[in-house]
PDB file of C-alpha atoms in Angstrom:
ATOM      1  CA  MET X   1      -5.421  44.845  -8.821  1.00 35.00           C
ATOM      2  CA  PHE X   2      -3.955  41.480  -7.774  1.00 38.00           C
ATOM      3  CA  TRP X   3      -6.805  39.645  -9.472  1.00 39.00           C
ATOM      4  CA  MET X   4      -6.516  41.681 -12.687  1.00 35.00           C
ATOM      5  CA  GLY X   5      -2.808  40.852 -12.965  1.00 37.00           C
ATOM      6  CA  LEU X   6      -3.482  37.219 -12.233  1.00 41.00           C
ATOM      7  CA  ALA X   7      -6.309  37.159 -14.767  1.00 39.00           C
ATOM      8  CA  LEU X   8      -4.067  38.675 -17.423  1.00 34.00           C
ATOM      9  CA  THR X   9      -1.368  36.125 -16.656  1.00 38.00           C
ATOM     10  CA  VAL X  10      -3.673  33.132 -16.972  1.00 42.00           C
ATOM     11  CA  GLY X  11      -6.374  34.703 -19.138  1.00 43.00           C
ATOM     12  CA  GLY X  12      -6.457  31.907 -21.675  1.00 47.00           C
ATOM     13  CA  GLN X  13      -7.112  29.373 -18.941  1.00 54.00           C
ATOM     14  CA  LEU X  14     -10.109  31.040 -17.302  1.00 53.00           C
ATOM     15  CA  PRO X  15     -13.793  30.732 -18.083  1.00 54.00           C
ATOM     16  CA  PRO X  16     -15.430  33.948 -19.390  1.00 58.00           C
ATOM     17  CA  ASP X  17     -16.377  35.171 -15.904  1.00 59.00           C
ATOM     18  CA  GLY X  18     -12.971  34.214 -14.489  1.00 60.00           C
ATOM     19  CA  VAL X  19     -12.044  37.581 -12.982  1.00 69.00           C
ATOM     20  CA  ALA X  20     -15.332  37.756 -11.065  1.00 73.00           C
ATOM     21  CA  GLN X  21     -14.819  34.187  -9.864  1.00 70.00           C
ATOM     22  CA  LEU X  22     -11.309  34.990  -8.668  1.00 71.00           C
ATOM     23  CA  GLN X  23     -12.680  37.892  -6.648  1.00 78.00           C
ATOM     24  CA  LYS X  24     -15.067  35.487  -4.930  1.00 83.00           C
ATOM     25  CA  VAL X  25     -12.060  33.647  -3.496  1.00 88.00           C
ATOM     26  CA  ASP X  26     -11.636  36.591  -1.120  1.00 87.00           C
ATOM     27  CA  GLY X  27     -15.139  35.876   0.191  1.00 89.00           C
ATOM     28  CA  VAL X  28     -14.196  32.365   1.316  1.00 93.00           C
ATOM     29  CA  MET X  29     -10.847  33.318   2.860  1.00 94.00           C
ATOM     30  CA  PRO X  30     -12.349  33.704   6.371  1.00 95.00           C
ATOM     31  CA  HIS X  31     -13.563  30.078   6.157  1.00 95.00           C
ATOM     32  CA  LEU X  32     -10.121  28.909   5.049  1.00 96.00           C
ATOM     33  CA  ARG X  33      -8.400  30.825   7.843  1.00 96.00           C
ATOM     34  CA  ARG X  34     -10.758  29.266  10.400  1.00 96.00           C
ATOM     35  CA  LEU X  35      -9.949  25.823   9.020  1.00 97.00           C
ATOM     36  CA  ALA X  36      -6.201  26.515   9.367  1.00 97.00           C
ATOM     37  CA  GLU X  37      -6.877  27.385  13.047  1.00 97.00           C
ATOM     38  CA  ASP X  38      -9.330  24.537  13.703  1.00 97.00           C
ATOM     39  CA  PRO X  39      -8.284  22.636  16.866  1.00 98.00           C
ATOM     40  CA  GLU X  40      -8.906  19.309  15.124  1.00 97.00           C
ATOM     41  CA  VAL X  41      -6.473  20.225  12.330  1.00 98.00           C
ATOM     42  CA  VAL X  42      -3.879  21.584  14.770  1.00 98.00           C
ATOM     43  CA  ARG X  43      -4.066  18.460  16.983  1.00 98.00           C
ATOM     44  CA  ALA X  44      -3.744  16.112  14.011  1.00 98.00           C
ATOM     45  CA  ILE X  45      -0.698  17.902  12.595  1.00 98.00           C
ATOM     46  CA  ARG X  46       0.902  18.211  16.042  1.00 98.00           C
ATOM     47  CA  ALA X  47       0.437  14.455  16.620  1.00 98.00           C
ATOM     48  CA  GLN X  48       1.907  13.524  13.244  1.00 98.00           C
ATOM     49  CA  ASN X  49       4.888  15.851  13.768  1.00 98.00           C
ATOM     50  CA  ALA X  50       5.500  14.212  17.165  1.00 98.00           C
ATOM     51  CA  ARG X  51       5.963  10.814  15.456  1.00 97.00           C
ATOM     52  CA  ARG X  52       9.106  12.215  13.760  1.00 97.00           C
ATOM     53  CA  VAL X  53       8.801  10.017  10.688  1.00 97.00           C
ATOM     54  CA  PRO X  54      12.098  10.065   8.739  1.00 98.00           C
ATOM     55  CA  LEU X  55      11.928  11.905   5.413  1.00 97.00           C
ATOM     56  CA  ALA X  56      13.173   8.756   3.648  1.00 97.00           C
ATOM     57  CA  THR X  57      10.104   6.887   4.950  1.00 97.00           C
ATOM     58  CA  ILE X  58       7.813   9.702   3.814  1.00 98.00           C
ATOM     59  CA  GLN X  59       9.376   9.634   0.355  1.00 97.00           C
ATOM     60  CA  GLN X  60       8.970   5.851   0.221  1.00 97.00           C
ATOM     61  CA  HIS X  61       5.259   6.260   1.067  1.00 97.00           C
ATOM     62  CA  ASP X  62       5.079   8.934  -1.650  1.00 97.00           C
ATOM     63  CA  ALA X  63       6.587   6.618  -4.283  1.00 97.00           C
ATOM     64  CA  GLU X  64       4.160   3.828  -3.313  1.00 96.00           C
ATOM     65  CA  TRP X  65       1.239   6.296  -3.341  1.00 96.00           C
ATOM     66  CA  MET X  66       2.000   7.460  -6.873  1.00 95.00           C
ATOM     67  CA  ALA X  67       2.760   3.961  -8.181  1.00 96.00           C
ATOM     68  CA  THR X  68      -0.543   2.524  -6.964  1.00 93.00           C
ATOM     69  CA  PRO X  69      -3.677   4.137  -8.429  1.00 91.00           C
ATOM     70  CA  ALA X  70      -5.945   1.927  -6.295  1.00 94.00           C
ATOM     71  CA  LEU X  71      -7.280   2.987  -2.926  1.00 95.00           C
ATOM     72  CA  THR X  72      -4.849   1.274  -0.561  1.00 95.00           C
ATOM     73  CA  PRO X  73      -5.262   0.937   3.219  1.00 96.00           C
ATOM     74  CA  PHE X  74      -2.597   3.662   3.637  1.00 96.00           C
ATOM     75  CA  LYS X  75      -4.511   6.062   1.367  1.00 96.00           C
ATOM     76  CA  GLN X  76      -7.736   5.236   3.199  1.00 96.00           C
ATOM     77  CA  ARG X  77      -6.074   6.131   6.534  1.00 96.00           C
ATOM     78  CA  ILE X  78      -5.302   9.595   5.128  1.00 97.00           C
ATOM     79  CA  LEU X  79      -8.869   9.986   3.845  1.00 96.00           C
ATOM     80  CA  ASP X  80     -10.151   8.935   7.284  1.00 96.00           C
ATOM     81  CA  GLY X  81      -7.413  10.909   9.071  1.00 92.00           C
ATOM     82  CA  PRO X  82      -7.858  12.635  12.405  1.00 93.00           C
ATOM     83  CA  CYS X  83      -8.806  15.988  10.872  1.00 96.00           C
ATOM     84  CA  THR X  84     -11.186  14.879   8.126  1.00 95.00           C
ATOM     85  CA  GLY X  85     -14.130  16.042  10.244  1.00 96.00           C
ATOM     86  CA  ALA X  86     -12.879  19.623   9.931  1.00 97.00           C
ATOM     87  CA  LEU X  87     -12.493  19.186   6.165  1.00 97.00           C
ATOM     88  CA  ARG X  88     -16.037  17.791   5.935  1.00 96.00           C
ATOM     89  CA  ARG X  89     -17.410  20.775   7.843  1.00 96.00           C
ATOM     90  CA  LEU X  90     -15.760  23.134   5.354  1.00 96.00           C
ATOM     91  CA  ARG X  91     -17.275  21.099   2.503  1.00 95.00           C
ATOM     92  CA  GLU X  92     -20.703  21.477   4.144  1.00 96.00           C
ATOM     93  CA  ARG X  93     -20.222  25.282   4.262  1.00 95.00           C
ATOM     94  CA  LEU X  94     -18.818  25.692   0.755  1.00 95.00           C
ATOM     95  CA  GLY X  95     -20.619  22.878  -1.067  1.00 95.00           C
ATOM     96  CA  PRO X  96     -19.269  22.043  -4.518  1.00 92.00           C
ATOM     97  CA  ALA X  97     -17.051  25.154  -4.423  1.00 93.00           C
ATOM     98  CA  MET X  98     -14.597  23.040  -2.405  1.00 94.00           C
ATOM     99  CA  ALA X  99     -12.970  20.694  -4.899  1.00 91.00           C
ATOM    100  CA  GLU X 100     -10.493  19.328  -2.351  1.00 92.00           C
ATOM    101  CA  ALA X 101      -8.728  20.086   0.902  1.00 95.00           C
ATOM    102  CA  PHE X 102      -5.731  18.571   2.629  1.00 96.00           C
ATOM    103  CA  ALA X 103      -3.520  19.240   5.636  1.00 98.00           C
ATOM    104  CA  MET X 104       0.241  18.695   5.650  1.00 98.00           C
ATOM    105  CA  ASP X 105       2.670  18.239   8.522  1.00 98.00           C
ATOM    106  CA  GLY X 106       6.006  19.951   9.181  1.00 98.00           C
ATOM    107  CA  GLN X 107       7.682  17.874   6.463  1.00 98.00           C
ATOM    108  CA  GLY X 108       4.970  18.269   3.842  1.00 98.00           C
ATOM    109  CA  ALA X 109       3.443  14.798   4.328  1.00 98.00           C
ATOM    110  CA  LEU X 110      -0.337  14.488   4.188  1.00 98.00           C
ATOM    111  CA  VAL X 111      -2.126  14.289   7.516  1.00 98.00           C
ATOM    112  CA  CYS X 112      -5.667  14.148   6.153  1.00 97.00           C
ATOM    113  CA  ALA X 113      -7.385  14.802   2.836  1.00 96.00           C
ATOM    114  CA  SER X 114     -10.915  15.193   1.554  1.00 94.00           C
ATOM    115  CA  ARG X 115     -10.110  13.149  -1.559  1.00 91.00           C
ATOM    116  CA  ARG X 116      -7.183  11.256  -3.061  1.00 90.00           C
ATOM    117  CA  THR X 117      -4.345  13.489  -4.127  1.00 90.00           C
ATOM    118  CA  SER X 118      -1.883  12.680  -6.880  1.00 89.00           C
ATOM    119  CA  ASP X 119       0.918  12.286  -4.335  1.00 93.00           C
ATOM    120  CA  TYR X 120       1.465  11.908  -0.601  1.00 97.00           C
ATOM    121  CA  TRP X 121       4.462  14.164  -0.036  1.00 98.00           C
ATOM    122  CA  GLN X 122       3.874  17.852  -0.782  1.00 96.00           C
ATOM    123  CA  GLY X 123       7.171  18.963   0.769  1.00 97.00           C
ATOM    124  CA  ASP X 124       8.748  19.713  -2.592  1.00 96.00           C
ATOM    125  CA  GLU X 125       5.841  21.810  -3.877  1.00 94.00           C
ATOM    126  CA  SER X 126       5.407  25.581  -3.636  1.00 93.00           C
ATOM    127  CA  LYS X 127       2.078  25.244  -1.811  1.00 93.00           C
ATOM    128  CA  TRP X 128       3.945  23.764   1.175  1.00 97.00           C
ATOM    129  CA  LEU X 129       7.360  25.392   0.739  1.00 96.00           C
ATOM    130  CA  ARG X 130       6.004  28.945   0.613  1.00 96.00           C
ATOM    131  CA  THR X 131       3.347  28.643   3.320  1.00 96.00           C
ATOM    132  CA  TYR X 132       5.345  26.531   5.779  1.00 97.00           C
ATOM    133  CA  ALA X 133       8.402  28.644   4.903  1.00 96.00           C
ATOM    134  CA  GLY X 134      10.916  26.689   6.948  1.00 95.00           C
ATOM    135  CA  GLY X 135       8.699  26.895  10.032  1.00 94.00           C
ATOM    136  CA  GLN X 136       8.404  30.687   9.820  1.00 95.00           C
ATOM    137  CA  GLY X 137       5.046  30.725   8.047  1.00 94.00           C
ATOM    138  CA  GLY X 138       4.445  32.611   4.849  1.00 94.00           C
ATOM    139  CA  PRO X 139       1.414  34.519   3.616  1.00 93.00           C
ATOM    140  CA  ALA X 140      -1.610  32.770   2.156  1.00 93.00           C
ATOM    141  CA  LEU X 141      -0.673  31.530  -1.299  1.00 91.00           C
ATOM    142  CA  ARG X 142      -3.165  31.690  -4.152  1.00 91.00           C
ATOM    143  CA  GLU X 143      -1.811  29.700  -7.059  1.00 88.00           C
ATOM    144  CA  ALA X 144      -2.778  30.379 -10.654  1.00 86.00           C
ATOM    145  CA  PRO X 145      -6.112  28.835 -11.663  1.00 87.00           C
ATOM    146  CA  PHE X 146      -5.937  25.707 -13.797  1.00 85.00           C
ATOM    147  CA  PHE X 147      -8.293  23.187 -15.346  1.00 84.00           C
ATOM    148  CA  ASP X 148      -8.255  20.089 -13.162  1.00 76.00           C
ATOM    149  CA  GLU X 149      -8.834  17.011 -15.307  1.00 71.00           C
ATOM    150  CA  SER X 150      -9.855  14.787 -12.392  1.00 62.00           C
ATOM    151  CA  SER X 151     -12.651  17.083 -11.187  1.00 64.00           C
ATOM    152  CA  GLN X 152     -13.364  18.583 -14.632  1.00 70.00           C
ATOM    153  CA  ALA X 153     -13.367  22.044 -13.066  1.00 76.00           C
ATOM    154  CA  TYR X 154     -11.405  25.281 -13.122  1.00 83.00           C
ATOM    155  CA  VAL X 155      -9.636  25.262  -9.766  1.00 89.00           C
ATOM    156  CA  ILE X 156      -7.533  27.635  -7.732  1.00 91.00           C
ATOM    157  CA  GLN X 157      -5.548  26.260  -4.818  1.00 93.00           C
ATOM    158  CA  VAL X 158      -5.215  28.415  -1.723  1.00 96.00           C
ATOM    159  CA  SER X 159      -2.632  27.404   0.878  1.00 97.00           C
ATOM    160  CA  LEU X 160      -2.115  28.731   4.396  1.00 97.00           C
ATOM    161  CA  PRO X 161       0.264  27.986   7.246  1.00 98.00           C
ATOM    162  CA  VAL X 162      -1.130  26.072  10.231  1.00 98.00           C
ATOM    163  CA  ARG X 163      -0.004  27.349  13.620  1.00 97.00           C
ATOM    164  CA  ASP X 164      -0.010  25.869  17.094  1.00 97.00           C
ATOM    165  CA  GLY X 165       0.048  29.098  19.060  1.00 94.00           C
ATOM    166  CA  ALA X 166       2.901  31.114  17.543  1.00 94.00           C
ATOM    167  CA  GLN X 167       4.671  28.050  16.082  1.00 96.00           C
ATOM    168  CA  VAL X 168       4.070  27.081  12.440  1.00 98.00           C
ATOM    169  CA  ILE X 169       3.555  23.303  12.410  1.00 98.00           C
ATOM    170  CA  GLY X 170       2.262  22.577   8.913  1.00 98.00           C
ATOM    171  CA  ALA X 171       0.158  23.867   6.063  1.00 98.00           C
ATOM    172  CA  LEU X 172      -3.307  23.540   4.586  1.00 97.00           C
ATOM    173  CA  THR X 173      -4.363  23.604   0.932  1.00 96.00           C
ATOM    174  CA  VAL X 174      -7.908  24.022  -0.327  1.00 96.00           C
ATOM    175  CA  GLY X 175      -8.775  23.684  -4.001  1.00 93.00           C
ATOM    176  CA  LEU X 176     -11.714  25.877  -4.941  1.00 93.00           C
ATOM    177  CA  SER X 177     -13.850  25.271  -8.012  1.00 90.00           C
ATOM    178  CA  LEU X 178     -14.107  28.712  -9.618  1.00 84.00           C
ATOM    179  CA  LEU X 179     -17.328  27.905 -11.446  1.00 82.00           C
ATOM    180  CA  ASP X 180     -19.027  26.850  -8.196  1.00 87.00           C
ATOM    181  CA  LEU X 181     -18.073  29.863  -6.081  1.00 84.00           C
TER     182      LEU X 181
END
């Protein structure tokens, strides 16, 4: 029922087999949950949270990130971040169905990413706000599918909280290419 309602809401934006593709998202959820629990991801987020970077600094990095389309050394550090191995392993399992993946810390700043994102700070976006949920952790969030110009694919983003034991320390977002599921 969830998928039918979602399909009706975004019906004009989906390819003809959109409802069937949305149902396939459920089939990859176990992989996404394992990634959110991956020790490499947890360690990387825990380490970044421990640095206690001021939000003003994060927002400055975000402004620089968006203002500079080139691949800067800072962007490269995120792409080579301490949990990119876990993201690569998911890409190996899902193949082209994984359009992108990125992990965020307790302030919504990127820790690692499989590809360049449009911005560095996700802390003002629903994908982080609703899954991090003020450190309480929310349910997995499946956003409405959309056509992603950069990947030329219909994508749905799925976000999950990342926990270190019982404590929510960050969030994870994976963009799935609906046509490649």
